[in-house]
Structure formats: C-alpha cells, structure tokens
Amino acid sequence: MEKYILIQENTFETARKEIKKNKGKKIIFSSSNDELNRKILEKEKITTLLLNQSQKKDKQKQRNSGLNQVLAKLAKENNVIIGINLDEVIESQSMQKAQILSRIRQNIKLCNKQKLKMKFIALKKQNQRDIYDLKSLGLILGMPTWMTKKL
C-alpha cells in the first residue's frame, strides 16, 4: 500500500489545519459526521474519503450509508476516491456485518452511477488482504469490473 496520511477529525477548523499541514501528500480523510464530510469535499483537497459504517443508524425505510448523490457528485468533480473501511467489515459480528455490507453495496451502486473510483482501506496490519481477495470481494458486493481493476 502506498504511503497515505490519515486524518480523523470532528471539527472543520482542525481538519483544515491538518490538511494544510500535509499539503502535497496523499490524504485519507475520515469522519463520522456527514456534514463535515461534505464541507471537506467542497472546500479542501483530499485524495480519499474513508466512510465509516459501524456508527451509522438506519432509518425505517432507508439505509444511512454516509454517501448520497450530492457527495458522490462533489467527489467526482474533485477526483476523490471513496474508501471502504475493511477493518469494520472484518472485525464486526454477524448482524452488524450484514448491515455494513448492505451499506457498502448501496455506496457501490452510487459510485458506479457517478463513475467514481473506490478503494478498500485496511488501517490495521492484521486486516490487510491480498489484492485478489479484495477484487473478488468487490465483485461479490456488486462492483463492476472497471472498478475492481483500479483497486
């Protein structure tokens, strides 16, 4: 895996300072706040937006996957890759794992419509997997072949 800088912040000001400090490097930004993710996509230059699924709560009639059409369009305009947190998938238990995988499938459909790139990101060393395993997981979750070639 290439060298990336992971930034996890809860406020826009501190996130902006960290991004400016690491300007010119490949930056992965992660936050559980959807509004902060949108602000960062609109105003800052990042490489990857890492979506965390485990803290999300679904509504009665729809899933809260952390990505919508507006965020997907902003990511496409700014050439931002959407990251899938592989640690959450591997370390979650059965019911929560099913919910996380369904949210990831929803995000894959959105990214396919907008022709966005997606990437599996494992932050912990023991959760890193072979590229062929990641490609097969992507195909099972519904990624088109052009998307799995760029994992």
mmCIF file with all atom_site columns, C-alpha atoms in Angstrom:
data_model
loop_
_atom_site.group_PDB
_atom_site.id
_atom_site.type_symbol
_atom_site.label_atom_id
_atom_site.label_alt_id
_atom_site.label_comp_id
_atom_site.label_asym_id
_atom_site.label_entity_id
_atom_site.label_seq_id
_atom_site.pdbx_PDB_ins_code
_atom_site.Cartn_x
_atom_site.Cartn_y
_atom_site.Cartn_z
_atom_site.occupancy
_atom_site.B_iso_or_equiv
_atom_site.pdbx_formal_charge
_atom_site.auth_seq_id
_atom_site.auth_comp_id
_atom_site.auth_asym_id
_atom_site.auth_atom_id
_atom_site.pdbx_PDB_model_num
ATOM 1   C CA . MET A 1 1   ? 0.000   0.000   0.000   1.00 0.00 ? 1   MET A CA 1
ATOM 2   C CA . GLU A 1 2   ? 1.235   3.455   -0.839  1.00 0.00 ? 2   GLU A CA 1
ATOM 3   C CA . LYS A 1 3   ? 2.065   5.983   1.844   1.00 0.00 ? 3   LYS A CA 1
ATOM 4   C CA . TYR A 1 4   ? -1.015  7.919   2.937   1.00 0.00 ? 4   TYR A CA 1
ATOM 5   C CA . ILE A 1 5   ? -1.719  10.365  5.752   1.00 0.00 ? 5   ILE A CA 1
ATOM 6   C CA . LEU A 1 6   ? -4.869  9.510   7.750   1.00 0.00 ? 6   LEU A CA 1
ATOM 7   C CA . ILE A 1 7   ? -6.757  12.483  9.190   1.00 0.00 ? 7   ILE A CA 1
ATOM 8   C CA . GLN A 1 8   ? -9.646  11.806  11.588  1.00 0.00 ? 8   GLN A CA 1
ATOM 9   C CA . GLU A 1 9   ? -11.179 14.991  12.952  1.00 0.00 ? 9   GLU A CA 1
ATOM 10  C CA . ASN A 1 10  ? -14.548 16.143  14.293  1.00 0.00 ? 10  ASN A CA 1
ATOM 11  C CA . THR A 1 11  ? -14.380 19.868  13.510  1.00 0.00 ? 11  THR A CA 1
ATOM 12  C CA . PHE A 1 12  ? -13.781 21.623  10.223  1.00 0.00 ? 12  PHE A CA 1
ATOM 13  C CA . GLU A 1 13  ? -11.136 24.015  11.560  1.00 0.00 ? 13  GLU A CA 1
ATOM 14  C CA . THR A 1 14  ? -8.843  21.321  12.960  1.00 0.00 ? 14  THR A CA 1
ATOM 15  C CA . ALA A 1 15  ? -9.319  19.181  9.853   1.00 0.00 ? 15  ALA A CA 1
ATOM 16  C CA . ARG A 1 16  ? -8.432  22.138  7.622   1.00 0.00 ? 16  ARG A CA 1
ATOM 17  C CA . LYS A 1 17  ? -5.245  22.798  9.641   1.00 0.00 ? 17  LYS A CA 1
ATOM 18  C CA . GLU A 1 18  ? -4.170  19.149  9.355   1.00 0.00 ? 18  GLU A CA 1
ATOM 19  C CA . ILE A 1 19  ? -4.850  19.095  5.612   1.00 0.00 ? 19  ILE A CA 1
ATOM 20  C CA . LYS A 1 20  ? -2.896  22.323  5.058   1.00 0.00 ? 20  LYS A CA 1
ATOM 21  C CA . LYS A 1 21  ? -0.003  20.971  7.144   1.00 0.00 ? 21  LYS A CA 1
ATOM 22  C CA . ASN A 1 22  ? 0.179   17.832  4.957   1.00 0.00 ? 22  ASN A CA 1
ATOM 23  C CA . LYS A 1 23  ? -0.311  19.607  1.636   1.00 0.00 ? 23  LYS A CA 1
ATOM 24  C CA . GLY A 1 24  ? 1.137   17.733  -1.327  1.00 0.00 ? 24  GLY A CA 1
ATOM 25  C CA . LYS A 1 25  ? 0.808   14.318  0.335   1.00 0.00 ? 25  LYS A CA 1
ATOM 26  C CA . LYS A 1 26  ? -1.885  11.725  -0.270  1.00 0.00 ? 26  LYS A CA 1
ATOM 27  C CA . ILE A 1 27  ? -4.554  12.341  2.369   1.00 0.00 ? 27  ILE A CA 1
ATOM 28  C CA . ILE A 1 28  ? -7.255  9.976   3.616   1.00 0.00 ? 28  ILE A CA 1
ATOM 29  C CA . PHE A 1 29  ? -9.953  11.884  5.497   1.00 0.00 ? 29  PHE A CA 1
ATOM 30  C CA . SER A 1 30  ? -12.327 10.077  7.823   1.00 0.00 ? 30  SER A CA 1
ATOM 31  C CA . SER A 1 31  ? -15.172 11.395  9.941   1.00 0.00 ? 31  SER A CA 1
ATOM 32  C CA . SER A 1 32  ? -18.465 10.020  11.229  1.00 0.00 ? 32  SER A CA 1
ATOM 33  C CA . ASN A 1 33  ? -20.171 13.381  10.587  1.00 0.00 ? 33  ASN A CA 1
ATOM 34  C CA . ASP A 1 34  ? -21.804 13.564  7.143   1.00 0.00 ? 34  ASP A CA 1
ATOM 35  C CA . GLU A 1 35  ? -21.958 17.370  7.123   1.00 0.00 ? 35  GLU A CA 1
ATOM 36  C CA . LEU A 1 36  ? -18.241 17.614  7.874   1.00 0.00 ? 36  LEU A CA 1
ATOM 37  C CA . ASN A 1 37  ? -17.512 15.160  5.043   1.00 0.00 ? 37  ASN A CA 1
ATOM 38  C CA . ARG A 1 38  ? -19.472 17.380  2.655   1.00 0.00 ? 38  ARG A CA 1
ATOM 39  C CA . LYS A 1 39  ? -17.633 20.533  3.788   1.00 0.00 ? 39  LYS A CA 1
ATOM 40  C CA . ILE A 1 40  ? -14.269 18.845  3.347   1.00 0.00 ? 40  ILE A CA 1
ATOM 41  C CA . LEU A 1 41  ? -15.219 17.600  -0.132  1.00 0.00 ? 41  LEU A CA 1
ATOM 42  C CA . GLU A 1 42  ? -16.369 21.092  -1.138  1.00 0.00 ? 42  GLU A CA 1
ATOM 43  C CA . LYS A 1 43  ? -13.502 23.162  0.239   1.00 0.00 ? 43  LYS A CA 1
ATOM 44  C CA . GLU A 1 44  ? -10.391 21.035  0.736   1.00 0.00 ? 44  GLU A CA 1
ATOM 45  C CA . LYS A 1 45  ? -8.110  18.961  -1.492  1.00 0.00 ? 45  LYS A CA 1
ATOM 46  C CA . ILE A 1 46  ? -8.016  15.346  -0.297  1.00 0.00 ? 46  ILE A CA 1
ATOM 47  C CA . THR A 1 47  ? -7.194  12.095  -2.077  1.00 0.00 ? 47  THR A CA 1
ATOM 48  C CA . THR A 1 48  ? -9.607  9.667   -0.392  1.00 0.00 ? 48  THR A CA 1
ATOM 49  C CA . LEU A 1 49  ? -12.761 9.977   1.696   1.00 0.00 ? 49  LEU A CA 1
ATOM 50  C CA . LEU A 1 50  ? -12.954 6.999   4.061   1.00 0.00 ? 50  LEU A CA 1
ATOM 51  C CA . LEU A 1 51  ? -16.543 6.169   5.003   1.00 0.00 ? 51  LEU A CA 1
ATOM 52  C CA . ASN A 1 52  ? -17.095 4.581   8.401   1.00 0.00 ? 52  ASN A CA 1
ATOM 53  C CA . GLN A 1 53  ? -20.227 2.427   8.519   1.00 0.00 ? 53  GLN A CA 1
ATOM 54  C CA . SER A 1 54  ? -20.277 0.950   12.026  1.00 0.00 ? 54  SER A CA 1
ATOM 55  C CA . GLN A 1 55  ? -21.615 4.023   13.884  1.00 0.00 ? 55  GLN A CA 1
ATOM 56  C CA . LYS A 1 56  ? -24.412 4.708   11.376  1.00 0.00 ? 56  LYS A CA 1
ATOM 57  C CA . LYS A 1 57  ? -28.062 4.140   12.279  1.00 0.00 ? 57  LYS A CA 1
ATOM 58  C CA . ASP A 1 58  ? -30.522 3.193   9.555   1.00 0.00 ? 58  ASP A CA 1
ATOM 59  C CA . LYS A 1 59  ? -33.865 4.895   9.198   1.00 0.00 ? 59  LYS A CA 1
ATOM 60  C CA . GLN A 1 60  ? -37.086 2.925   8.969   1.00 0.00 ? 60  GLN A CA 1
ATOM 61  C CA . LYS A 1 61  ? -37.340 2.963   5.177   1.00 0.00 ? 61  LYS A CA 1
ATOM 62  C CA . GLN A 1 62  ? -33.767 3.605   4.033   1.00 0.00 ? 62  GLN A CA 1
ATOM 63  C CA . ARG A 1 63  ? -30.137 2.950   4.885   1.00 0.00 ? 63  ARG A CA 1
ATOM 64  C CA . ASN A 1 64  ? -27.749 5.607   6.120   1.00 0.00 ? 64  ASN A CA 1
ATOM 65  C CA . SER A 1 65  ? -24.613 4.704   4.200   1.00 0.00 ? 65  SER A CA 1
ATOM 66  C CA . GLY A 1 66  ? -22.830 8.049   4.548   1.00 0.00 ? 66  GLY A CA 1
ATOM 67  C CA . LEU A 1 67  ? -22.849 8.708   0.801   1.00 0.00 ? 67  LEU A CA 1
ATOM 68  C CA . ASN A 1 68  ? -25.565 10.357  -1.256  1.00 0.00 ? 68  ASN A CA 1
ATOM 69  C CA . GLN A 1 69  ? -25.888 11.767  -4.771  1.00 0.00 ? 69  GLN A CA 1
ATOM 70  C CA . VAL A 1 70  ? -24.614 15.196  -3.706  1.00 0.00 ? 70  VAL A CA 1
ATOM 71  C CA . LEU A 1 71  ? -21.462 13.822  -2.054  1.00 0.00 ? 71  LEU A CA 1
ATOM 72  C CA . ALA A 1 72  ? -20.865 11.492  -4.999  1.00 0.00 ? 72  ALA A CA 1
ATOM 73  C CA . LYS A 1 73  ? -21.107 14.393  -7.445  1.00 0.00 ? 73  LYS A CA 1
ATOM 74  C CA . LEU A 1 74  ? -18.709 16.503  -5.339  1.00 0.00 ? 74  LEU A CA 1
ATOM 75  C CA . ALA A 1 75  ? -16.252 13.603  -5.134  1.00 0.00 ? 75  ALA A CA 1
ATOM 76  C CA . LYS A 1 76  ? -16.401 13.176  -8.914  1.00 0.00 ? 76  LYS A CA 1
ATOM 77  C CA . GLU A 1 77  ? -15.722 16.888  -9.524  1.00 0.00 ? 77  GLU A CA 1
ATOM 78  C CA . ASN A 1 78  ? -12.728 16.873  -7.156  1.00 0.00 ? 78  ASN A CA 1
ATOM 79  C CA . ASN A 1 79  ? -11.303 13.457  -8.201  1.00 0.00 ? 79  ASN A CA 1
ATOM 80  C CA . VAL A 1 80  ? -11.730 11.997  -4.712  1.00 0.00 ? 80  VAL A CA 1
ATOM 81  C CA . ILE A 1 81  ? -11.634 8.225   -4.228  1.00 0.00 ? 81  ILE A CA 1
ATOM 82  C CA . ILE A 1 82  ? -14.278 6.733   -1.937  1.00 0.00 ? 82  ILE A CA 1
ATOM 83  C CA . GLY A 1 83  ? -12.687 4.444   0.651   1.00 0.00 ? 83  GLY A CA 1
ATOM 84  C CA . ILE A 1 84  ? -14.261 1.359   2.188   1.00 0.00 ? 84  ILE A CA 1
ATOM 85  C CA . ASN A 1 85  ? -13.070 0.646   5.726   1.00 0.00 ? 85  ASN A CA 1
ATOM 86  C CA . LEU A 1 86  ? -12.020 -3.015  5.602   1.00 0.00 ? 86  LEU A CA 1
ATOM 87  C CA . ASP A 1 87  ? -11.328 -3.100  9.355   1.00 0.00 ? 87  ASP A CA 1
ATOM 88  C CA . GLU A 1 88  ? -15.023 -2.613  10.114  1.00 0.00 ? 88  GLU A CA 1
ATOM 89  C CA . VAL A 1 89  ? -16.030 -5.424  7.776   1.00 0.00 ? 89  VAL A CA 1
ATOM 90  C CA . ILE A 1 90  ? -13.526 -7.908  9.202   1.00 0.00 ? 90  ILE A CA 1
ATOM 91  C CA . GLU A 1 91  ? -13.947 -7.107  12.899  1.00 0.00 ? 91  GLU A CA 1
ATOM 92  C CA . SER A 1 92  ? -17.754 -6.783  13.092  1.00 0.00 ? 92  SER A CA 1
ATOM 93  C CA . GLN A 1 93  ? -20.102 -9.530  14.255  1.00 0.00 ? 93  GLN A CA 1
ATOM 94  C CA . SER A 1 94  ? -22.782 -11.256 12.168  1.00 0.00 ? 94  SER A CA 1
ATOM 95  C CA . MET A 1 95  ? -25.789 -8.868  12.235  1.00 0.00 ? 95  MET A CA 1
ATOM 96  C CA . GLN A 1 96  ? -23.667 -5.724  12.187  1.00 0.00 ? 96  GLN A CA 1
ATOM 97  C CA . LYS A 1 97  ? -21.525 -7.189  9.388   1.00 0.00 ? 97  LYS A CA 1
ATOM 98  C CA . ALA A 1 98  ? -24.651 -7.754  7.271   1.00 0.00 ? 98  ALA A CA 1
ATOM 99  C CA . GLN A 1 99  ? -25.716 -4.128  7.790   1.00 0.00 ? 99  GLN A CA 1
ATOM 100 C CA . ILE A 1 100 ? -22.247 -2.812  6.934   1.00 0.00 ? 100 ILE A CA 1
ATOM 101 C CA . LEU A 1 101 ? -22.075 -4.920  3.766   1.00 0.00 ? 101 LEU A CA 1
ATOM 102 C CA . SER A 1 102 ? -25.518 -3.714  2.658   1.00 0.00 ? 102 SER A CA 1
ATOM 103 C CA . ARG A 1 103 ? -24.432 -0.082  3.140   1.00 0.00 ? 103 ARG A CA 1
ATOM 104 C CA . ILE A 1 104 ? -21.274 -0.777  1.131   1.00 0.00 ? 104 ILE A CA 1
ATOM 105 C CA . ARG A 1 105 ? -23.394 -2.286  -1.674  1.00 0.00 ? 105 ARG A CA 1
ATOM 106 C CA . GLN A 1 106 ? -25.521 0.860   -1.726  1.00 0.00 ? 106 GLN A CA 1
ATOM 107 C CA . ASN A 1 107 ? -22.382 3.020   -1.957  1.00 0.00 ? 107 ASN A CA 1
ATOM 108 C CA . ILE A 1 108 ? -21.025 0.855   -4.776  1.00 0.00 ? 108 ILE A CA 1
ATOM 109 C CA . LYS A 1 109 ? -24.212 1.417   -6.785  1.00 0.00 ? 109 LYS A CA 1
ATOM 110 C CA . LEU A 1 110 ? -23.935 5.186   -6.266  1.00 0.00 ? 110 LEU A CA 1
ATOM 111 C CA . CYS A 1 111 ? -20.260 5.210   -7.221  1.00 0.00 ? 111 CYS A CA 1
ATOM 112 C CA . ASN A 1 112 ? -20.983 3.154   -10.325 1.00 0.00 ? 112 ASN A CA 1
ATOM 113 C CA . LYS A 1 113 ? -23.608 5.676   -11.475 1.00 0.00 ? 113 LYS A CA 1
ATOM 114 C CA . GLN A 1 114 ? -21.172 8.575   -10.993 1.00 0.00 ? 114 GLN A CA 1
ATOM 115 C CA . LYS A 1 115 ? -18.162 6.592   -12.328 1.00 0.00 ? 115 LYS A CA 1
ATOM 116 C CA . LEU A 1 116 ? -16.271 7.126   -9.069  1.00 0.00 ? 116 LEU A CA 1
ATOM 117 C CA . LYS A 1 117 ? -13.245 5.092   -8.016  1.00 0.00 ? 117 LYS A CA 1
ATOM 118 C CA . MET A 1 118 ? -13.459 3.050   -4.830  1.00 0.00 ? 118 MET A CA 1
ATOM 119 C CA . LYS A 1 119 ? -10.735 1.520   -2.707  1.00 0.00 ? 119 LYS A CA 1
ATOM 120 C CA . PHE A 1 120 ? -10.587 -0.929  0.205   1.00 0.00 ? 120 PHE A CA 1
ATOM 121 C CA . ILE A 1 121 ? -8.534  0.519   3.055   1.00 0.00 ? 121 ILE A CA 1
ATOM 122 C CA . ALA A 1 122 ? -7.252  -1.583  5.961   1.00 0.00 ? 122 ALA A CA 1
ATOM 123 C CA . LEU A 1 123 ? -5.781  0.601   8.689   1.00 0.00 ? 123 LEU A CA 1
ATOM 124 C CA . LYS A 1 124 ? -4.625  -2.309  10.867  1.00 0.00 ? 124 LYS A CA 1
ATOM 125 C CA . LYS A 1 125 ? -1.785  -4.533  9.688   1.00 0.00 ? 125 LYS A CA 1
ATOM 126 C CA . GLN A 1 126 ? -3.549  -7.814  10.547  1.00 0.00 ? 126 GLN A CA 1
ATOM 127 C CA . ASN A 1 127 ? -6.595  -6.856  8.421   1.00 0.00 ? 127 ASN A CA 1
ATOM 128 C CA . GLN A 1 128 ? -4.677  -6.269  5.180   1.00 0.00 ? 128 GLN A CA 1
ATOM 129 C CA . ARG A 1 129 ? -5.588  -8.707  2.437   1.00 0.00 ? 129 ARG A CA 1
ATOM 130 C CA . ASP A 1 130 ? -4.213  -9.842  -0.905  1.00 0.00 ? 130 ASP A CA 1
ATOM 131 C CA . ILE A 1 131 ? -5.281  -7.788  -3.949  1.00 0.00 ? 131 ILE A CA 1
ATOM 132 C CA . TYR A 1 132 ? -7.033  -10.830 -5.464  1.00 0.00 ? 132 TYR A CA 1
ATOM 133 C CA . ASP A 1 133 ? -9.119  -11.285 -2.308  1.00 0.00 ? 133 ASP A CA 1
ATOM 134 C CA . LEU A 1 134 ? -10.127 -7.617  -2.448  1.00 0.00 ? 134 LEU A CA 1
ATOM 135 C CA . LYS A 1 135 ? -11.058 -7.855  -6.123  1.00 0.00 ? 135 LYS A CA 1
ATOM 136 C CA . SER A 1 136 ? -13.224 -10.918 -5.525  1.00 0.00 ? 136 SER A CA 1
ATOM 137 C CA . LEU A 1 137 ? -14.910 -9.232  -2.536  1.00 0.00 ? 137 LEU A CA 1
ATOM 138 C CA . GLY A 1 138 ? -15.583 -6.192  -4.705  1.00 0.00 ? 138 GLY A CA 1
ATOM 139 C CA . LEU A 1 139 ? -17.134 -8.318  -7.445  1.00 0.00 ? 139 LEU A CA 1
ATOM 140 C CA . ILE A 1 140 ? -19.332 -10.130 -4.926  1.00 0.00 ? 140 ILE A CA 1
ATOM 141 C CA . LEU A 1 141 ? -20.516 -6.802  -3.477  1.00 0.00 ? 141 LEU A CA 1
ATOM 142 C CA . GLY A 1 142 ? -21.514 -5.588  -6.941  1.00 0.00 ? 142 GLY A CA 1
ATOM 143 C CA . MET A 1 143 ? -18.531 -3.626  -8.211  1.00 0.00 ? 143 MET A CA 1
ATOM 144 C CA . PRO A 1 144 ? -18.225 -3.544  -11.990 1.00 0.00 ? 144 PRO A CA 1
ATOM 145 C CA . THR A 1 145 ? -15.021 -4.948  -13.457 1.00 0.00 ? 145 THR A CA 1
ATOM 146 C CA . TRP A 1 146 ? -13.637 -1.500  -14.388 1.00 0.00 ? 146 TRP A CA 1
ATOM 147 C CA . MET A 1 147 ? -13.843 -0.539  -10.703 1.00 0.00 ? 147 MET A CA 1
ATOM 148 C CA . THR A 1 148 ? -12.113 -3.699  -9.451  1.00 0.00 ? 148 THR A CA 1
ATOM 149 C CA . LYS A 1 149 ? -9.238  -3.212  -11.897 1.00 0.00 ? 149 LYS A CA 1
ATOM 150 C CA . LYS A 1 150 ? -8.377  0.074   -10.156 1.00 0.00 ? 150 LYS A CA 1
ATOM 151 C CA . LEU A 1 151 ? -8.404  -1.278  -6.597  1.00 0.00 ? 151 LEU A CA 1
#
